[in-house]
């Protein structure tokens, strides 16, 4: 089992920045990638970003490219999502997730999920 604990959400104005953290514990050696997802009210959960744990290869949904950056601290088994130039449409509950597979953009292949953290961008 892998446990994920998120932190870093909050309220920010348009154009502002936030950094989300996701601390992994347990069988972290089984993790091949960490992903970030978000779910806005009334909408499906959507993929936002991911990073492979060993090579650090990153993937982003088109709407956040150039604004969000996924990174990790392997020594502390922690992933980060740096979010810049935030927009009202970025408002959602953000989840980190971990997968033992290499298919890093496929939601259903993420086995472990954090509790979610609210990000609200006000205009």
PDB file of C-alpha atoms in Angstrom, residues 3-123:
ATOM      1  CA  UNK A   3      -0.356   6.462   1.386  1.00  0.00           C
ATOM      2  CA  UNK A   4      -0.491   9.973  -0.071  1.00  0.00           C
ATOM      3  CA  UNK A   5      -0.968  13.148   1.931  1.00  0.00           C
ATOM      4  CA  UNK A   6      -1.534  16.419   0.129  1.00  0.00           C
ATOM      5  CA  UNK A   7      -1.069  19.950   1.268  1.00  0.00           C
ATOM      6  CA  UNK A   8      -0.811  23.442  -0.134  1.00  0.00           C
ATOM      7  CA  UNK A   9      -4.248  24.307  -1.462  1.00  0.00           C
ATOM      8  CA  UNK A  10      -5.994  27.552  -0.691  1.00  0.00           C
ATOM      9  CA  UNK A  11      -7.515  30.748  -1.995  1.00  0.00           C
ATOM     10  CA  UNK A  12      -5.562  32.848  -4.468  1.00  0.00           C
ATOM     11  CA  UNK A  13      -6.349  35.723  -6.795  1.00  0.00           C
ATOM     12  CA  UNK A  14      -6.260  35.487 -10.558  1.00  0.00           C
ATOM     13  CA  UNK A  15      -2.680  35.453 -11.758  1.00  0.00           C
ATOM     14  CA  UNK A  16      -1.381  34.181  -8.462  1.00  0.00           C
ATOM     15  CA  UNK A  17       0.591  31.056  -7.621  1.00  0.00           C
ATOM     16  CA  UNK A  18       0.275  28.035  -5.374  1.00  0.00           C
ATOM     17  CA  UNK A  19       2.390  24.950  -4.828  1.00  0.00           C
ATOM     18  CA  UNK A  20       0.776  21.654  -3.929  1.00  0.00           C
ATOM     19  CA  UNK A  21       2.754  18.940  -2.171  1.00  0.00           C
ATOM     20  CA  UNK A  22       2.092  15.218  -2.039  1.00  0.00           C
ATOM     21  CA  UNK A  23       4.031  13.157   0.480  1.00  0.00           C
ATOM     22  CA  UNK A  24       4.120   9.429  -0.223  1.00  0.00           C
ATOM     23  CA  UNK A  25       4.735   6.726   2.358  1.00  0.00           C
ATOM     24  CA  UNK A  26       4.492   2.961   2.545  1.00  0.00           C
ATOM     25  CA  UNK A  27       5.554   0.878  -0.455  1.00  0.00           C
ATOM     26  CA  UNK A  28       6.898   3.835  -2.375  1.00  0.00           C
ATOM     27  CA  UNK A  29       9.359   1.703  -4.320  1.00  0.00           C
ATOM     28  CA  UNK A  30       6.369   0.361  -6.249  1.00  0.00           C
ATOM     29  CA  UNK A  31       5.507   3.841  -7.543  1.00  0.00           C
ATOM     30  CA  UNK A  32       6.511   4.536 -11.131  1.00  0.00           C
ATOM     31  CA  UNK A  33       4.664   7.789 -11.603  1.00  0.00           C
ATOM     32  CA  UNK A  34       2.802  10.408  -9.636  1.00  0.00           C
ATOM     33  CA  UNK A  35      -0.092  12.225 -11.187  1.00  0.00           C
ATOM     34  CA  UNK A  36      -2.211  15.252 -10.420  1.00  0.00           C
ATOM     35  CA  UNK A  37      -5.909  15.410 -11.146  1.00  0.00           C
ATOM     36  CA  UNK A  38      -8.638  17.905 -10.427  1.00  0.00           C
ATOM     37  CA  UNK A  39     -12.389  17.885 -10.121  1.00  0.00           C
ATOM     38  CA  UNK A  40     -14.536  20.969 -10.357  1.00  0.00           C
ATOM     39  CA  UNK A  41     -18.159  20.983  -9.101  1.00  0.00           C
ATOM     40  CA  UNK A  42     -20.429  19.147 -11.513  1.00  0.00           C
ATOM     41  CA  UNK A  43     -17.539  17.957 -13.669  1.00  0.00           C
ATOM     42  CA  UNK A  44     -15.626  14.729 -14.070  1.00  0.00           C
ATOM     43  CA  UNK A  45     -12.199  14.299 -12.581  1.00  0.00           C
ATOM     44  CA  UNK A  46      -9.593  15.272 -15.150  1.00  0.00           C
ATOM     45  CA  UNK A  47      -5.915  14.608 -15.612  1.00  0.00           C
ATOM     46  CA  UNK A  48      -3.722  17.654 -15.044  1.00  0.00           C
ATOM     47  CA  UNK A  49      -0.074  16.574 -14.883  1.00  0.00           C
ATOM     48  CA  UNK A  50       2.188  13.669 -14.079  1.00  0.00           C
ATOM     49  CA  UNK A  51       5.811  12.771 -13.674  1.00  0.00           C
ATOM     50  CA  UNK A  52       7.588   9.453 -13.906  1.00  0.00           C
ATOM     51  CA  UNK A  53       9.403   8.826 -10.663  1.00  0.00           C
ATOM     52  CA  UNK A  54      12.727   7.587 -12.040  1.00  0.00           C
ATOM     53  CA  UNK A  55      13.327   9.611 -15.209  1.00  0.00           C
ATOM     54  CA  UNK A  56      11.324  12.671 -14.280  1.00  0.00           C
ATOM     55  CA  UNK A  57       9.466  12.736 -17.598  1.00  0.00           C
ATOM     56  CA  UNK A  58       6.505  15.090 -17.349  1.00  0.00           C
ATOM     57  CA  UNK A  59       3.123  15.252 -19.039  1.00  0.00           C
ATOM     58  CA  UNK A  60       0.560  18.042 -18.904  1.00  0.00           C
ATOM     59  CA  UNK A  61      -2.949  18.659 -20.112  1.00  0.00           C
ATOM     60  CA  UNK A  62      -2.961  21.403 -22.742  1.00  0.00           C
ATOM     61  CA  UNK A  63      -4.798  23.909 -20.552  1.00  0.00           C
ATOM     62  CA  UNK A  64      -1.987  24.043 -17.970  1.00  0.00           C
ATOM     63  CA  UNK A  65       1.103  23.748 -20.162  1.00  0.00           C
ATOM     64  CA  UNK A  66       3.475  26.598 -19.525  1.00  0.00           C
ATOM     65  CA  UNK A  67       1.727  27.478 -16.251  1.00  0.00           C
ATOM     66  CA  UNK A  68       2.013  24.339 -14.099  1.00  0.00           C
ATOM     67  CA  UNK A  69       5.180  22.398 -13.321  1.00  0.00           C
ATOM     68  CA  UNK A  70       5.376  18.928 -11.803  1.00  0.00           C
ATOM     69  CA  UNK A  71       8.484  17.995  -9.851  1.00  0.00           C
ATOM     70  CA  UNK A  72       9.599  15.535  -7.217  1.00  0.00           C
ATOM     71  CA  UNK A  73      12.019  15.068  -4.369  1.00  0.00           C
ATOM     72  CA  UNK A  74      12.987  11.416  -4.561  1.00  0.00           C
ATOM     73  CA  UNK A  75      14.888  11.518  -1.292  1.00  0.00           C
ATOM     74  CA  UNK A  76      11.704  12.444   0.565  1.00  0.00           C
ATOM     75  CA  UNK A  77       9.203  10.660  -1.709  1.00  0.00           C
ATOM     76  CA  UNK A  78       7.365  13.912  -2.260  1.00  0.00           C
ATOM     77  CA  UNK A  79       5.830  15.296  -5.418  1.00  0.00           C
ATOM     78  CA  UNK A  80       4.999  18.910  -6.131  1.00  0.00           C
ATOM     79  CA  UNK A  81       2.746  20.801  -8.475  1.00  0.00           C
ATOM     80  CA  UNK A  82       3.790  24.413  -8.936  1.00  0.00           C
ATOM     81  CA  UNK A  83       0.853  26.390 -10.327  1.00  0.00           C
ATOM     82  CA  UNK A  84       1.449  29.849 -11.770  1.00  0.00           C
ATOM     83  CA  UNK A  85      -0.772  32.336 -13.586  1.00  0.00           C
ATOM     84  CA  UNK A  86      -3.829  30.779 -12.019  1.00  0.00           C
ATOM     85  CA  UNK A  87      -7.213  31.338 -13.636  1.00  0.00           C
ATOM     86  CA  UNK A  88     -10.764  31.035 -12.293  1.00  0.00           C
ATOM     87  CA  UNK A  89     -11.216  27.876 -14.368  1.00  0.00           C
ATOM     88  CA  UNK A  90      -8.415  26.240 -12.371  1.00  0.00           C
ATOM     89  CA  UNK A  91     -10.712  26.226  -9.336  1.00  0.00           C
ATOM     90  CA  UNK A  92     -11.225  22.616  -8.255  1.00  0.00           C
ATOM     91  CA  UNK A  93     -10.312  19.982  -5.725  1.00  0.00           C
ATOM     92  CA  UNK A  94      -6.854  18.745  -6.658  1.00  0.00           C
ATOM     93  CA  UNK A  95      -5.778  15.169  -6.035  1.00  0.00           C
ATOM     94  CA  UNK A  96      -2.413  13.523  -6.262  1.00  0.00           C
ATOM     95  CA  UNK A  97      -2.242   9.876  -7.220  1.00  0.00           C
ATOM     96  CA  UNK A  98       0.372   7.183  -7.654  1.00  0.00           C
ATOM     97  CA  UNK A  99       0.629   4.367 -10.138  1.00  0.00           C
ATOM     98  CA  UNK A 100       2.884   1.318 -10.477  1.00  0.00           C
ATOM     99  CA  UNK A 101       2.431   1.414 -14.258  1.00  0.00           C
ATOM    100  CA  UNK A 102       4.000   3.614 -16.884  1.00  0.00           C
ATOM    101  CA  UNK A 103       0.714   4.832 -18.368  1.00  0.00           C
ATOM    102  CA  UNK A 104       0.889   8.119 -16.569  1.00  0.00           C
ATOM    103  CA  UNK A 105      -2.110   9.903 -18.104  1.00  0.00           C
ATOM    104  CA  UNK A 106      -4.678   7.142 -17.599  1.00  0.00           C
ATOM    105  CA  UNK A 107      -6.834   7.849 -14.551  1.00  0.00           C
ATOM    106  CA  UNK A 108      -8.054   4.296 -14.000  1.00  0.00           C
ATOM    107  CA  UNK A 109      -4.489   2.993 -13.679  1.00  0.00           C
ATOM    108  CA  UNK A 110      -3.737   5.103 -10.640  1.00  0.00           C
ATOM    109  CA  UNK A 111      -4.140   2.848  -7.620  1.00  0.00           C
ATOM    110  CA  UNK A 112      -3.495   5.257  -4.788  1.00  0.00           C
ATOM    111  CA  UNK A 113      -5.068   8.628  -4.157  1.00  0.00           C
ATOM    112  CA  UNK A 114      -4.585  11.512  -1.783  1.00  0.00           C
ATOM    113  CA  UNK A 115      -7.425  13.085   0.134  1.00  0.00           C
ATOM    114  CA  UNK A 116      -7.670  16.112  -2.142  1.00  0.00           C
ATOM    115  CA  UNK A 117      -7.035  19.772  -1.500  1.00  0.00           C
ATOM    116  CA  UNK A 118      -9.207  22.709  -2.529  1.00  0.00           C
ATOM    117  CA  UNK A 119      -7.785  25.343  -4.853  1.00  0.00           C
ATOM    118  CA  UNK A 120      -9.943  28.420  -5.368  1.00  0.00           C
ATOM    119  CA  UNK A 121      -8.972  31.175  -7.767  1.00  0.00           C
ATOM    120  CA  UNK A 122     -10.936  34.359  -7.239  1.00  0.00           C
ATOM    121  CA  UNK A 123     -11.442  37.132  -9.742  1.00  0.00           C
TER     122      UNK A 123
END
